[in-house]
Amino acid sequence: MNTEFSKSGVKLFKNFRDNLIIDRYDPDFLRARESKLDKMRSENSEDAITWNVFRSLRQIDPQIWFPLLFESAFGIGVPQLPKRVSLDLWPQFRPPASLLAASIEEGKSEIDVVIATEEAVWFIEAKYKSDISKGTKHSPERNQIIRNIDVGSFHAGARAFYFSLLILDELHQPIGKSKLESYRSEPRNILEQVKHRTDGLANVKHLGLLTWAGLSSVLGKSSERATREDEKQYALRAIQWLKEKGITT
């Protein structure tokens, strides 16, 4: 048997790679923290589901999946189809210099998914069975959404910035969903928490909500539109894996 169970009854794979359906031996894992790899053994691992879905998506022509994902997140069509699209998992970014100047300590932020084009940067915070963190060690009110927006907007610079919270459902992420809706309906709620940003976060364009079921739908439409058979199969395999976890469109 390649599985065991935690004290709370959660299934754990003895090797984290058995929880992955793609790129199991990617060199990125050689640089990953042991604690991160250990957590990826869990059937409830946010990192494992993020890897399996977005690494599968990355094997497909971005001219297909990018506009589908954008519309799913923001409910509008992409302003302009980009020529180049990159998708990276878990890159790290320093906090804005103005945050540190305000005597607020904060280390680098590890962002779950970063999609970048010539004119825009898009951060995605992925959640599966847990909710967002309400604060950091030094800033109890600086929740994960605010941190993503602040760090991402600063990193984007002259480019437009977009943020999405990716959830399973409202039952598992009530705080995250509520916070996101608050920030979308009243942008001043964001500004009140990033007073160190004298630019007023002018490059922040849209905040959006994604679901894993919505990602399954994006994969399904991508498989239908893909012209290469291998790209279709990458999408279909990810859809099947999500289906086995009870996630369907």
PDB file of C-alpha atoms in Angstrom:
ATOM      1  CA  MET A   1       0.000   0.000   0.000  1.00  0.00           C
ATOM      2  CA  ASN A   2       1.268   3.468  -0.881  1.00  0.00           C
ATOM      3  CA  THR A   3      -1.127   5.219   1.501  1.00  0.00           C
ATOM      4  CA  GLU A   4      -1.653   5.590   5.216  1.00  0.00           C
ATOM      5  CA  PHE A   5      -3.935   7.686   7.400  1.00  0.00           C
ATOM      6  CA  SER A   6      -3.393  10.568   9.767  1.00  0.00           C
ATOM      7  CA  LYS A   7      -4.759  10.499  13.322  1.00  0.00           C
ATOM      8  CA  SER A   8      -7.779  12.455  12.095  1.00  0.00           C
ATOM      9  CA  GLY A   9      -8.454   9.944   9.311  1.00  0.00           C
ATOM     10  CA  VAL A  10      -7.113  11.917   6.350  1.00  0.00           C
ATOM     11  CA  LYS A  11      -5.522   9.755   3.658  1.00  0.00           C
ATOM     12  CA  LEU A  12      -1.807  10.371   3.210  1.00  0.00           C
ATOM     13  CA  PHE A  13       0.360   9.148   0.368  1.00  0.00           C
ATOM     14  CA  LYS A  14       3.687   7.773   1.539  1.00  0.00           C
ATOM     15  CA  ASN A  15       5.380   9.622  -1.319  1.00  0.00           C
ATOM     16  CA  PHE A  16       4.024  13.052  -2.318  1.00  0.00           C
ATOM     17  CA  ARG A  17       4.614  12.174  -5.980  1.00  0.00           C
ATOM     18  CA  ASP A  18       1.850   9.578  -5.778  1.00  0.00           C
ATOM     19  CA  ASN A  19      -0.554  12.471  -5.192  1.00  0.00           C
ATOM     20  CA  LEU A  20       0.451  14.096  -8.489  1.00  0.00           C
ATOM     21  CA  ILE A  21      -0.716  13.387 -12.019  1.00  0.00           C
ATOM     22  CA  ILE A  22       1.823  15.492 -13.901  1.00  0.00           C
ATOM     23  CA  ASP A  23       5.494  16.538 -13.745  1.00  0.00           C
ATOM     24  CA  ARG A  24       6.187  14.330 -10.706  1.00  0.00           C
ATOM     25  CA  TYR A  25       9.943  14.714 -11.062  1.00  0.00           C
ATOM     26  CA  ASP A  26      10.081  18.393 -11.885  1.00  0.00           C
ATOM     27  CA  PRO A  27      13.342  19.959 -10.628  1.00  0.00           C
ATOM     28  CA  ASP A  28      11.305  22.543  -8.709  1.00  0.00           C
ATOM     29  CA  PHE A  29      10.763  19.858  -6.083  1.00  0.00           C
ATOM     30  CA  LEU A  30      14.502  19.634  -5.474  1.00  0.00           C
ATOM     31  CA  ARG A  31      14.375  23.212  -4.179  1.00  0.00           C
ATOM     32  CA  ALA A  32      11.107  22.885  -2.263  1.00  0.00           C
ATOM     33  CA  ARG A  33      10.950  22.881   1.534  1.00  0.00           C
ATOM     34  CA  GLU A  34      10.630  19.446   3.105  1.00  0.00           C
ATOM     35  CA  SER A  35       7.617  20.681   5.062  1.00  0.00           C
ATOM     36  CA  LYS A  36       5.892  21.664   1.814  1.00  0.00           C
ATOM     37  CA  LEU A  37       6.534  18.287   0.210  1.00  0.00           C
ATOM     38  CA  ASP A  38       5.303  16.509   3.338  1.00  0.00           C
ATOM     39  CA  LYS A  39       2.030  18.457   3.252  1.00  0.00           C
ATOM     40  CA  MET A  40       1.579  17.489  -0.408  1.00  0.00           C
ATOM     41  CA  ARG A  41       1.149  13.892   0.733  1.00  0.00           C
ATOM     42  CA  SER A  42      -2.340  14.716   2.024  1.00  0.00           C
ATOM     43  CA  GLU A  43      -5.450  14.083  -0.032  1.00  0.00           C
ATOM     44  CA  ASN A  44      -6.541  17.556   1.139  1.00  0.00           C
ATOM     45  CA  SER A  45      -3.347  19.277   0.006  1.00  0.00           C
ATOM     46  CA  GLU A  46      -3.961  22.691  -1.569  1.00  0.00           C
ATOM     47  CA  ASP A  47      -0.530  22.509  -3.185  1.00  0.00           C
ATOM     48  CA  ALA A  48      -1.220  19.135  -4.785  1.00  0.00           C
ATOM     49  CA  ILE A  49      -4.510  20.226  -6.348  1.00  0.00           C
ATOM     50  CA  THR A  50      -2.941  23.505  -7.475  1.00  0.00           C
ATOM     51  CA  TRP A  51      -0.032  21.638  -9.085  1.00  0.00           C
ATOM     52  CA  ASN A  52      -2.193  19.045 -10.829  1.00  0.00           C
ATOM     53  CA  VAL A  53      -4.676  21.525 -12.267  1.00  0.00           C
ATOM     54  CA  PHE A  54      -2.449  24.441 -13.234  1.00  0.00           C
ATOM     55  CA  ARG A  55       0.461  22.345 -14.466  1.00  0.00           C
ATOM     56  CA  SER A  56      -2.026  20.513 -16.687  1.00  0.00           C
ATOM     57  CA  LEU A  57      -3.440  23.813 -17.888  1.00  0.00           C
ATOM     58  CA  ARG A  58       0.072  25.008 -18.671  1.00  0.00           C
ATOM     59  CA  GLN A  59       0.467  22.198 -21.217  1.00  0.00           C
ATOM     60  CA  ILE A  60      -2.308  23.725 -23.340  1.00  0.00           C
ATOM     61  CA  ASP A  61      -2.050  26.659 -25.725  1.00  0.00           C
ATOM     62  CA  PRO A  62      -2.617  29.760 -23.532  1.00  0.00           C
ATOM     63  CA  GLN A  63      -4.456  31.416 -26.396  1.00  0.00           C
ATOM     64  CA  ILE A  64      -7.168  28.861 -25.601  1.00  0.00           C
ATOM     65  CA  TRP A  65      -7.278  28.726 -21.808  1.00  0.00           C
ATOM     66  CA  PHE A  66      -6.325  32.304 -20.863  1.00  0.00           C
ATOM     67  CA  PRO A  67      -9.514  34.023 -22.107  1.00  0.00           C
ATOM     68  CA  LEU A  68     -11.632  31.200 -20.655  1.00  0.00           C
ATOM     69  CA  LEU A  69     -10.026  31.516 -17.227  1.00  0.00           C
ATOM     70  CA  PHE A  70     -10.224  35.312 -17.311  1.00  0.00           C
ATOM     71  CA  GLU A  71     -13.940  35.265 -18.077  1.00  0.00           C
ATOM     72  CA  SER A  72     -14.544  32.645 -15.382  1.00  0.00           C
ATOM     73  CA  ALA A  73     -12.773  34.818 -12.806  1.00  0.00           C
ATOM     74  CA  PHE A  74     -14.039  38.278 -13.697  1.00  0.00           C
ATOM     75  CA  GLY A  75     -17.233  37.714 -15.678  1.00  0.00           C
ATOM     76  CA  ILE A  76     -15.978  39.784 -18.606  1.00  0.00           C
ATOM     77  CA  GLY A  77     -14.042  39.084 -21.759  1.00  0.00           C
ATOM     78  CA  VAL A  78     -10.298  39.630 -21.774  1.00  0.00           C
ATOM     79  CA  PRO A  79      -9.572  43.252 -22.859  1.00  0.00           C
ATOM     80  CA  GLN A  80      -6.976  42.106 -25.375  1.00  0.00           C
ATOM     81  CA  LEU A  81      -5.690  38.617 -26.120  1.00  0.00           C
ATOM     82  CA  PRO A  82      -2.001  38.683 -25.104  1.00  0.00           C
ATOM     83  CA  LYS A  83       0.748  37.401 -27.357  1.00  0.00           C
ATOM     84  CA  ARG A  84       2.740  35.890 -24.491  1.00  0.00           C
ATOM     85  CA  VAL A  85       1.419  34.271 -21.314  1.00  0.00           C
ATOM     86  CA  SER A  86       3.485  32.751 -18.506  1.00  0.00           C
ATOM     87  CA  LEU A  87       2.117  30.688 -15.618  1.00  0.00           C
ATOM     88  CA  ASP A  88       4.241  30.009 -12.537  1.00  0.00           C
ATOM     89  CA  LEU A  89       3.515  28.318  -9.233  1.00  0.00           C
ATOM     90  CA  TRP A  90       4.763  29.554  -5.869  1.00  0.00           C
ATOM     91  CA  PRO A  91       7.227  32.298  -6.843  1.00  0.00           C
ATOM     92  CA  GLN A  92       8.235  34.575  -3.982  1.00  0.00           C
ATOM     93  CA  PHE A  93       7.997  38.362  -3.866  1.00  0.00           C
ATOM     94  CA  ARG A  94       9.290  40.978  -1.466  1.00  0.00           C
ATOM     95  CA  PRO A  95       6.805  43.328   0.239  1.00  0.00           C
ATOM     96  CA  PRO A  96       6.537  46.944  -0.922  1.00  0.00           C
ATOM     97  CA  ALA A  97       9.345  49.119   0.383  1.00  0.00           C
ATOM     98  CA  SER A  98       6.718  51.516   1.756  1.00  0.00           C
ATOM     99  CA  LEU A  99       5.388  48.753   4.037  1.00  0.00           C
ATOM    100  CA  LEU A 100       8.790  48.253   5.608  1.00  0.00           C
ATOM    101  CA  ALA A 101       9.251  52.023   5.821  1.00  0.00           C
ATOM    102  CA  ALA A 102       6.074  52.102   7.915  1.00  0.00           C
ATOM    103  CA  SER A 103       7.869  49.815  10.412  1.00  0.00           C
ATOM    104  CA  ILE A 104       5.727  46.804   9.527  1.00  0.00           C
ATOM    105  CA  GLU A 105       7.818  43.658   9.369  1.00  0.00           C
ATOM    106  CA  GLU A 106       7.065  41.137   6.647  1.00  0.00           C
ATOM    107  CA  GLY A 107       9.073  38.543   4.773  1.00  0.00           C
ATOM    108  CA  LYS A 108       8.656  37.376   1.199  1.00  0.00           C
ATOM    109  CA  SER A 109       5.216  36.250   0.055  1.00  0.00           C
ATOM    110  CA  GLU A 110       4.863  32.912  -1.737  1.00  0.00           C
ATOM    111  CA  ILE A 111       2.105  33.320  -4.315  1.00  0.00           C
ATOM    112  CA  ASP A 112       0.200  30.218  -5.368  1.00  0.00           C
ATOM    113  CA  VAL A 113      -0.305  31.080  -9.038  1.00  0.00           C
ATOM    114  CA  VAL A 114       1.140  33.970 -11.027  1.00  0.00           C
ATOM    115  CA  ILE A 115       0.001  34.573 -14.593  1.00  0.00           C
ATOM    116  CA  ALA A 116       1.802  37.311 -16.486  1.00  0.00           C
ATOM    117  CA  THR A 117       1.398  38.883 -19.909  1.00  0.00           C
ATOM    118  CA  GLU A 118       3.047  41.831 -21.621  1.00  0.00           C
ATOM    119  CA  GLU A 119       0.617  44.241 -19.985  1.00  0.00           C
ATOM    120  CA  ALA A 120      -0.730  42.556 -16.867  1.00  0.00           C
ATOM    121  CA  VAL A 121       0.054  40.489 -13.768  1.00  0.00           C
ATOM    122  CA  TRP A 122      -2.537  38.193 -12.226  1.00  0.00           C
ATOM    123  CA  PHE A 123      -2.147  36.682  -8.737  1.00  0.00           C
ATOM    124  CA  ILE A 124      -4.315  33.736  -7.691  1.00  0.00           C
ATOM    125  CA  GLU A 125      -4.627  32.604  -4.075  1.00  0.00           C
ATOM    126  CA  ALA A 126      -5.707  28.965  -4.150  1.00  0.00           C
ATOM    127  CA  LYS A 127      -7.689  27.408  -1.304  1.00  0.00           C
ATOM    128  CA  TYR A 128      -9.103  23.907  -1.066  1.00  0.00           C
ATOM    129  CA  LYS A 129     -10.244  22.683   2.353  1.00  0.00           C
ATOM    130  CA  SER A 130      -9.007  25.649   4.411  1.00  0.00           C
ATOM    131  CA  ASP A 131      -9.877  29.348   4.565  1.00  0.00           C
ATOM    132  CA  ILE A 132      -7.603  32.362   4.126  1.00  0.00           C
ATOM    133  CA  SER A 133      -5.228  33.443   6.875  1.00  0.00           C
ATOM    134  CA  LYS A 134      -6.687  36.379   8.796  1.00  0.00           C
ATOM    135  CA  GLY A 135      -3.362  38.075   9.429  1.00  0.00           C
ATOM    136  CA  THR A 136       0.392  37.811   9.628  1.00  0.00           C
ATOM    137  CA  LYS A 137       2.669  37.494  12.656  1.00  0.00           C
ATOM    138  CA  HIS A 138       3.295  41.237  12.809  1.00  0.00           C
ATOM    139  CA  SER A 139       0.006  42.480  11.306  1.00  0.00           C
ATOM    140  CA  PRO A 140      -3.109  40.723  12.686  1.00  0.00           C
ATOM    141  CA  GLU A 141      -5.400  42.539  10.208  1.00  0.00           C
ATOM    142  CA  ARG A 142      -3.287  41.900   7.101  1.00  0.00           C
ATOM    143  CA  ASN A 143      -5.168  38.929   5.659  1.00  0.00           C
ATOM    144  CA  GLN A 144      -4.035  36.867   2.677  1.00  0.00           C
ATOM    145  CA  ILE A 145      -6.151  38.765   0.170  1.00  0.00           C
ATOM    146  CA  ILE A 146      -4.821  42.166   1.223  1.00  0.00           C
ATOM    147  CA  ARG A 147      -1.279  40.827   1.235  1.00  0.00           C
ATOM    148  CA  ASN A 148      -1.680  39.421  -2.292  1.00  0.00           C
ATOM    149  CA  ILE A 149      -3.134  42.674  -3.599  1.00  0.00           C
ATOM    150  CA  ASP A 150      -0.496  44.862  -1.954  1.00  0.00           C
ATOM    151  CA  VAL A 151       2.475  42.724  -2.982  1.00  0.00           C
ATOM    152  CA  GLY A 152       1.066  41.995  -6.439  1.00  0.00           C
ATOM    153  CA  SER A 153       0.174  45.585  -7.264  1.00  0.00           C
ATOM    154  CA  PHE A 154       3.641  46.699  -6.197  1.00  0.00           C
ATOM    155  CA  HIS A 155       5.292  43.977  -8.289  1.00  0.00           C
ATOM    156  CA  ALA A 156       3.151  44.759 -11.349  1.00  0.00           C
ATOM    157  CA  GLY A 157       4.397  48.347 -11.429  1.00  0.00           C
ATOM    158  CA  ALA A 158       3.282  49.978 -14.681  1.00  0.00           C
ATOM    159  CA  ARG A 159       1.332  46.874 -15.700  1.00  0.00           C
ATOM    160  CA  ALA A 160      -2.301  46.250 -14.803  1.00  0.00           C
ATOM    161  CA  PHE A 161      -2.880  44.024 -11.779  1.00  0.00           C
ATOM    162  CA  TYR A 162      -5.601  41.426 -11.263  1.00  0.00           C
ATOM    163  CA  PHE A 163      -6.337  39.215  -8.267  1.00  0.00           C
ATOM    164  CA  SER A 164      -8.488  36.122  -7.849  1.00  0.00           C
ATOM    165  CA  LEU A 165      -9.379  33.979  -4.869  1.00  0.00           C
ATOM    166  CA  LEU A 166      -9.814  30.339  -5.862  1.00  0.00           C
ATOM    167  CA  ILE A 167     -12.083  28.370  -3.527  1.00  0.00           C
ATOM    168  CA  LEU A 168     -13.868  25.050  -3.227  1.00  0.00           C
ATOM    169  CA  ASP A 169     -17.123  26.581  -2.006  1.00  0.00           C
ATOM    170  CA  GLU A 170     -18.520  29.069   0.514  1.00  0.00           C
ATOM    171  CA  LEU A 171     -18.790  26.339   3.153  1.00  0.00           C
ATOM    172  CA  HIS A 172     -15.022  25.865   3.241  1.00  0.00           C
ATOM    173  CA  GLN A 173     -13.960  29.486   2.617  1.00  0.00           C
ATOM    174  CA  PRO A 174     -16.633  31.770   4.149  1.00  0.00           C
ATOM    175  CA  ILE A 175     -14.120  34.347   5.407  1.00  0.00           C
ATOM    176  CA  GLY A 176     -12.226  34.534   2.122  1.00  0.00           C
ATOM    177  CA  LYS A 177     -15.385  34.889   0.047  1.00  0.00           C
ATOM    178  CA  SER A 178     -16.801  37.535   2.387  1.00  0.00           C
ATOM    179  CA  LYS A 179     -13.580  39.562   2.385  1.00  0.00           C
ATOM    180  CA  LEU A 180     -13.299  39.419  -1.390  1.00  0.00           C
ATOM    181  CA  GLU A 181     -16.885  40.593  -1.855  1.00  0.00           C
ATOM    182  CA  SER A 182     -16.248  43.430   0.586  1.00  0.00           C
ATOM    183  CA  TYR A 183     -13.184  44.587  -1.327  1.00  0.00           C
ATOM    184  CA  ARG A 184     -14.927  44.300  -4.694  1.00  0.00           C
ATOM    185  CA  SER A 185     -17.963  46.304  -3.622  1.00  0.00           C
ATOM    186  CA  GLU A 186     -16.010  48.917  -1.626  1.00  0.00           C
ATOM    187  CA  PRO A 187     -12.428  49.471  -2.877  1.00  0.00           C
ATOM    188  CA  ARG A 188     -11.900  51.911  -0.013  1.00  0.00           C
ATOM    189  CA  ASN A 189     -11.877  48.872   2.293  1.00  0.00           C
ATOM    190  CA  ILE A 190      -8.624  47.878   0.606  1.00  0.00           C
ATOM    191  CA  LEU A 191      -7.097  51.347   0.776  1.00  0.00           C
ATOM    192  CA  GLU A 192      -7.806  51.572   4.486  1.00  0.00           C
ATOM    193  CA  GLN A 193      -5.567  48.552   5.025  1.00  0.00           C
ATOM    194  CA  VAL A 194      -2.691  49.685   2.795  1.00  0.00           C
ATOM    195  CA  LYS A 195      -2.239  53.280   3.912  1.00  0.00           C
ATOM    196  CA  HIS A 196       1.486  52.989   3.208  1.00  0.00           C
ATOM    197  CA  ARG A 197       0.656  52.874  -0.530  1.00  0.00           C
ATOM    198  CA  THR A 198       0.603  56.520  -1.591  1.00  0.00           C
ATOM    199  CA  ASP A 199      -0.149  55.520  -5.195  1.00  0.00           C
ATOM    200  CA  GLY A 200      -3.673  54.470  -4.231  1.00  0.00           C
ATOM    201  CA  LEU A 201      -3.224  51.097  -5.942  1.00  0.00           C
ATOM    202  CA  ALA A 202      -4.074  52.736  -9.250  1.00  0.00           C
ATOM    203  CA  ASN A 203      -3.026  49.684 -11.289  1.00  0.00           C
ATOM    204  CA  VAL A 204      -5.518  47.313  -9.602  1.00  0.00           C
ATOM    205  CA  LYS A 205      -8.141  46.547 -12.261  1.00  0.00           C
ATOM    206  CA  HIS A 206     -10.338  43.660 -11.114  1.00  0.00           C
ATOM    207  CA  LEU A 207     -10.800  41.245  -8.228  1.00  0.00           C
ATOM    208  CA  GLY A 208     -12.459  37.939  -9.045  1.00  0.00           C
ATOM    209  CA  LEU A 209     -13.716  34.710  -7.513  1.00  0.00           C
ATOM    210  CA  LEU A 210     -12.811  31.341  -9.004  1.00  0.00           C
ATOM    211  CA  THR A 211     -13.936  27.869  -7.979  1.00  0.00           C
ATOM    212  CA  TRP A 212     -12.365  24.484  -8.587  1.00  0.00           C
ATOM    213  CA  ALA A 213     -15.558  23.466 -10.380  1.00  0.00           C
ATOM    214  CA  GLY A 214     -15.070  26.509 -12.601  1.00  0.00           C
ATOM    215  CA  LEU A 215     -11.512  25.374 -13.303  1.00  0.00           C
ATOM    216  CA  SER A 216     -12.880  21.990 -14.340  1.00  0.00           C
ATOM    217  CA  SER A 217     -15.157  23.799 -16.786  1.00  0.00           C
ATOM    218  CA  VAL A 218     -12.225  25.795 -18.178  1.00  0.00           C
ATOM    219  CA  LEU A 219     -10.307  22.545 -18.687  1.00  0.00           C
ATOM    220  CA  GLY A 220     -13.315  20.991 -20.402  1.00  0.00           C
ATOM    221  CA  LYS A 221     -13.745  23.865 -22.840  1.00  0.00           C
ATOM    222  CA  SER A 222      -9.984  23.921 -23.438  1.00  0.00           C
ATOM    223  CA  SER A 223      -9.991  20.221 -24.318  1.00  0.00           C
ATOM    224  CA  GLU A 224     -12.798  20.831 -26.815  1.00  0.00           C
ATOM    225  CA  ARG A 225     -10.957  23.705 -28.490  1.00  0.00           C
ATOM    226  CA  ALA A 226      -7.463  22.236 -28.448  1.00  0.00           C
ATOM    227  CA  THR A 227      -6.242  20.987 -31.827  1.00  0.00           C
ATOM    228  CA  ARG A 228      -3.456  18.799 -30.466  1.00  0.00           C
ATOM    229  CA  GLU A 229      -4.398  15.407 -29.057  1.00  0.00           C
ATOM    230  CA  ASP A 230      -1.846  15.549 -26.243  1.00  0.00           C
ATOM    231  CA  GLU A 231      -3.259  18.881 -25.055  1.00  0.00           C
ATOM    232  CA  LYS A 232      -6.746  17.401 -24.997  1.00  0.00           C
ATOM    233  CA  GLN A 233      -5.499  14.489 -22.897  1.00  0.00           C
ATOM    234  CA  TYR A 234      -3.759  16.723 -20.353  1.00  0.00           C
ATOM    235  CA  ALA A 235      -7.058  18.525 -19.798  1.00  0.00           C
ATOM    236  CA  LEU A 236      -9.169  15.380 -19.654  1.00  0.00           C
ATOM    237  CA  ARG A 237      -6.847  13.715 -17.150  1.00  0.00           C
ATOM    238  CA  ALA A 238      -7.047  16.734 -14.837  1.00  0.00           C
ATOM    239  CA  ILE A 239     -10.837  16.792 -15.161  1.00  0.00           C
ATOM    240  CA  GLN A 240     -11.006  13.112 -14.219  1.00  0.00           C
ATOM    241  CA  TRP A 241      -8.737  13.660 -11.219  1.00  0.00           C
ATOM    242  CA  LEU A 242     -10.971  16.503  -9.999  1.00  0.00           C
ATOM    243  CA  LYS A 243     -14.028  14.317 -10.596  1.00  0.00           C
ATOM    244  CA  GLU A 244     -12.552  11.641  -8.347  1.00  0.00           C
ATOM    245  CA  LYS A 245     -12.351  14.312  -5.627  1.00  0.00           C
ATOM    246  CA  GLY A 246     -16.035  15.099  -6.124  1.00  0.00           C
ATOM    247  CA  ILE A 247     -15.394  18.297  -8.117  1.00  0.00           C
ATOM    248  CA  THR A 248     -17.456  18.581 -11.266  1.00  0.00           C
ATOM    249  CA  THR A 249     -18.818  21.406 -13.401  1.00  0.00           C
TER     250      THR A 249
END
